[in-house]
Amino acid sequence: MSEALTLDDLAVPLRVLRLLAADFGHQLAPAVRVTTVWPDRLELEFHGDLAGFEAWRDVLGIAPDAVTHTTQSAGRTCVLRAHIEYAGARLELVGYGRTPAPVAVGAAA
């Protein structure tokens, strides 16, 4: 088992969170995750609506082609992920949204 971390060991992602709040406080609030599992990482998550994800992607300067797309829950939920190094921390941006139902076309319509 690894050595227990202190709150000081999480100073980098917590500092980044403080910077983001000061610089982008007008943006939609994400779910925020800081964990001792990855003490250099700050995760910003958006659930149910990808608008927040896209707004943060834009203000952080993450190119659209740097975003990965997967699905979960048997394809019902789309998951967008992007990451950047920001002020010494690995910043993970994650968005969860409902996958649109397929639209019938042609003879099946």
mmCIF file of C-alpha atoms in Angstrom:
data_model
loop_
_atom_site.group_PDB
_atom_site.id
_atom_site.type_symbol
_atom_site.label_atom_id
_atom_site.label_comp_id
_atom_site.label_asym_id
_atom_site.label_seq_id
_atom_site.Cartn_x
_atom_site.Cartn_y
_atom_site.Cartn_z
ATOM 1 C CA MET A 1 0.000 0.000 0.000
ATOM 2 C CA SER A 2 1.320 3.448 -0.866
ATOM 3 C CA GLU A 3 1.993 6.201 1.620
ATOM 4 C CA ALA A 4 -1.032 8.282 2.625
ATOM 5 C CA LEU A 5 -1.155 11.696 0.991
ATOM 6 C CA THR A 6 -1.896 14.967 2.698
ATOM 7 C CA LEU A 7 -4.010 17.829 1.445
ATOM 8 C CA ASP A 8 -0.747 19.616 0.622
ATOM 9 C CA ASP A 9 -0.052 16.810 -1.868
ATOM 10 C CA LEU A 10 -3.159 17.936 -3.787
ATOM 11 C CA ALA A 11 -2.069 21.583 -3.912
ATOM 12 C CA VAL A 12 -1.484 21.672 -7.687
ATOM 13 C CA PRO A 13 -4.984 20.642 -8.846
ATOM 14 C CA LEU A 14 -6.560 22.711 -6.065
ATOM 15 C CA ARG A 15 -4.565 25.735 -7.200
ATOM 16 C CA VAL A 16 -5.735 25.156 -10.769
ATOM 17 C CA LEU A 17 -9.332 24.998 -9.565
ATOM 18 C CA ARG A 18 -8.841 28.351 -7.839
ATOM 19 C CA LEU A 19 -7.364 29.834 -11.045
ATOM 20 C CA LEU A 20 -10.261 28.535 -13.125
ATOM 21 C CA ALA A 21 -12.788 29.965 -10.679
ATOM 22 C CA ALA A 22 -11.085 33.368 -10.850
ATOM 23 C CA ASP A 23 -10.628 33.421 -14.632
ATOM 24 C CA PHE A 24 -13.791 31.630 -15.768
ATOM 25 C CA GLY A 25 -16.230 32.053 -12.889
ATOM 26 C CA HIS A 26 -18.969 33.007 -15.352
ATOM 27 C CA GLN A 27 -18.894 29.549 -16.981
ATOM 28 C CA LEU A 28 -21.306 26.761 -16.064
ATOM 29 C CA ALA A 29 -20.235 24.931 -12.919
ATOM 30 C CA PRO A 30 -18.969 21.393 -13.475
ATOM 31 C CA ALA A 31 -18.802 18.475 -11.099
ATOM 32 C CA VAL A 32 -15.236 18.739 -9.789
ATOM 33 C CA ARG A 33 -13.018 15.825 -8.832
ATOM 34 C CA VAL A 34 -9.666 15.895 -7.085
ATOM 35 C CA THR A 35 -8.419 12.549 -5.848
ATOM 36 C CA THR A 36 -5.433 11.023 -4.113
ATOM 37 C CA VAL A 37 -5.435 8.327 -6.788
ATOM 38 C CA TRP A 38 -4.137 10.887 -9.335
ATOM 39 C CA PRO A 39 -2.830 13.752 -7.186
ATOM 40 C CA ASP A 40 -1.784 15.854 -10.191
ATOM 41 C CA ARG A 41 -5.206 15.707 -11.914
ATOM 42 C CA LEU A 42 -8.250 17.961 -11.836
ATOM 43 C CA GLU A 43 -11.409 16.617 -13.478
ATOM 44 C CA LEU A 44 -14.284 18.796 -14.649
ATOM 45 C CA GLU A 45 -17.392 16.759 -15.524
ATOM 46 C CA PHE A 46 -20.692 17.717 -17.112
ATOM 47 C CA HIS A 47 -23.652 15.366 -16.823
ATOM 48 C CA GLY A 48 -26.759 15.331 -19.005
ATOM 49 C CA ASP A 49 -25.933 18.253 -21.276
ATOM 50 C CA LEU A 50 -22.862 18.737 -23.430
ATOM 51 C CA ALA A 51 -23.202 22.547 -23.651
ATOM 52 C CA GLY A 52 -21.078 23.026 -20.539
ATOM 53 C CA PHE A 53 -18.423 20.678 -21.896
ATOM 54 C CA GLU A 54 -18.291 22.609 -25.181
ATOM 55 C CA ALA A 55 -18.152 25.999 -23.447
ATOM 56 C CA TRP A 56 -15.233 24.893 -21.269
ATOM 57 C CA ARG A 57 -13.486 23.224 -24.201
ATOM 58 C CA ASP A 58 -13.676 26.529 -26.028
ATOM 59 C CA VAL A 59 -12.406 28.769 -23.189
ATOM 60 C CA LEU A 60 -9.579 26.331 -22.434
ATOM 61 C CA GLY A 61 -8.501 26.386 -26.082
ATOM 62 C CA ILE A 62 -8.924 22.662 -26.653
ATOM 63 C CA ALA A 63 -9.291 21.922 -30.358
ATOM 64 C CA PRO A 64 -12.399 19.954 -31.383
ATOM 65 C CA ASP A 65 -10.224 17.248 -32.949
ATOM 66 C CA ALA A 66 -8.535 16.688 -29.551
ATOM 67 C CA VAL A 67 -11.827 15.411 -28.108
ATOM 68 C CA THR A 68 -12.452 11.672 -27.981
ATOM 69 C CA HIS A 69 -15.934 10.204 -28.222
ATOM 70 C CA THR A 70 -17.163 6.931 -26.786
ATOM 71 C CA THR A 71 -20.471 5.552 -25.587
ATOM 72 C CA GLN A 72 -21.592 3.717 -22.485
ATOM 73 C CA SER A 73 -24.820 2.264 -21.102
ATOM 74 C CA ALA A 74 -25.394 0.150 -24.218
ATOM 75 C CA GLY A 75 -24.909 3.178 -26.455
ATOM 76 C CA ARG A 76 -27.477 5.392 -24.694
ATOM 77 C CA THR A 77 -24.888 7.795 -23.263
ATOM 78 C CA CYS A 78 -22.212 9.554 -25.280
ATOM 79 C CA VAL A 79 -19.000 10.445 -23.489
ATOM 80 C CA LEU A 80 -16.705 13.246 -24.647
ATOM 81 C CA ARG A 81 -13.219 13.517 -23.144
ATOM 82 C CA ALA A 82 -10.349 15.918 -23.553
ATOM 83 C CA HIS A 83 -7.314 16.775 -21.493
ATOM 84 C CA ILE A 84 -4.668 19.457 -21.338
ATOM 85 C CA GLU A 85 -1.812 20.446 -19.089
ATOM 86 C CA TYR A 86 -2.923 23.580 -17.264
ATOM 87 C CA ALA A 87 -0.780 25.457 -14.738
ATOM 88 C CA GLY A 88 1.078 22.278 -13.784
ATOM 89 C CA ALA A 89 -1.914 19.948 -13.500
ATOM 90 C CA ARG A 90 -3.456 17.497 -15.897
ATOM 91 C CA LEU A 91 -6.929 18.893 -16.492
ATOM 92 C CA GLU A 92 -9.497 16.308 -17.640
ATOM 93 C CA LEU A 93 -12.693 17.608 -19.226
ATOM 94 C CA VAL A 94 -15.517 15.048 -19.464
ATOM 95 C CA GLY A 95 -19.042 15.412 -20.801
ATOM 96 C CA TYR A 96 -21.871 12.892 -20.567
ATOM 97 C CA GLY A 97 -24.953 13.308 -22.735
ATOM 98 C CA ARG A 98 -27.848 11.325 -24.079
ATOM 99 C CA THR A 99 -27.159 9.739 -27.449
ATOM 100 C CA PRO A 100 -29.791 10.922 -29.927
ATOM 101 C CA ALA A 101 -32.161 8.227 -31.173
ATOM 102 C CA PRO A 102 -31.475 7.227 -34.753
ATOM 103 C CA VAL A 103 -33.678 8.916 -37.326
ATOM 104 C CA ALA A 104 -35.441 6.556 -39.744
ATOM 105 C CA VAL A 105 -34.850 7.379 -43.414
ATOM 106 C CA GLY A 106 -35.969 5.966 -46.710
ATOM 107 C CA ALA A 107 -38.352 2.998 -46.827
ATOM 108 C CA ALA A 108 -38.092 2.444 -43.077
ATOM 109 C CA ALA A 109 -39.497 5.920 -42.406
#
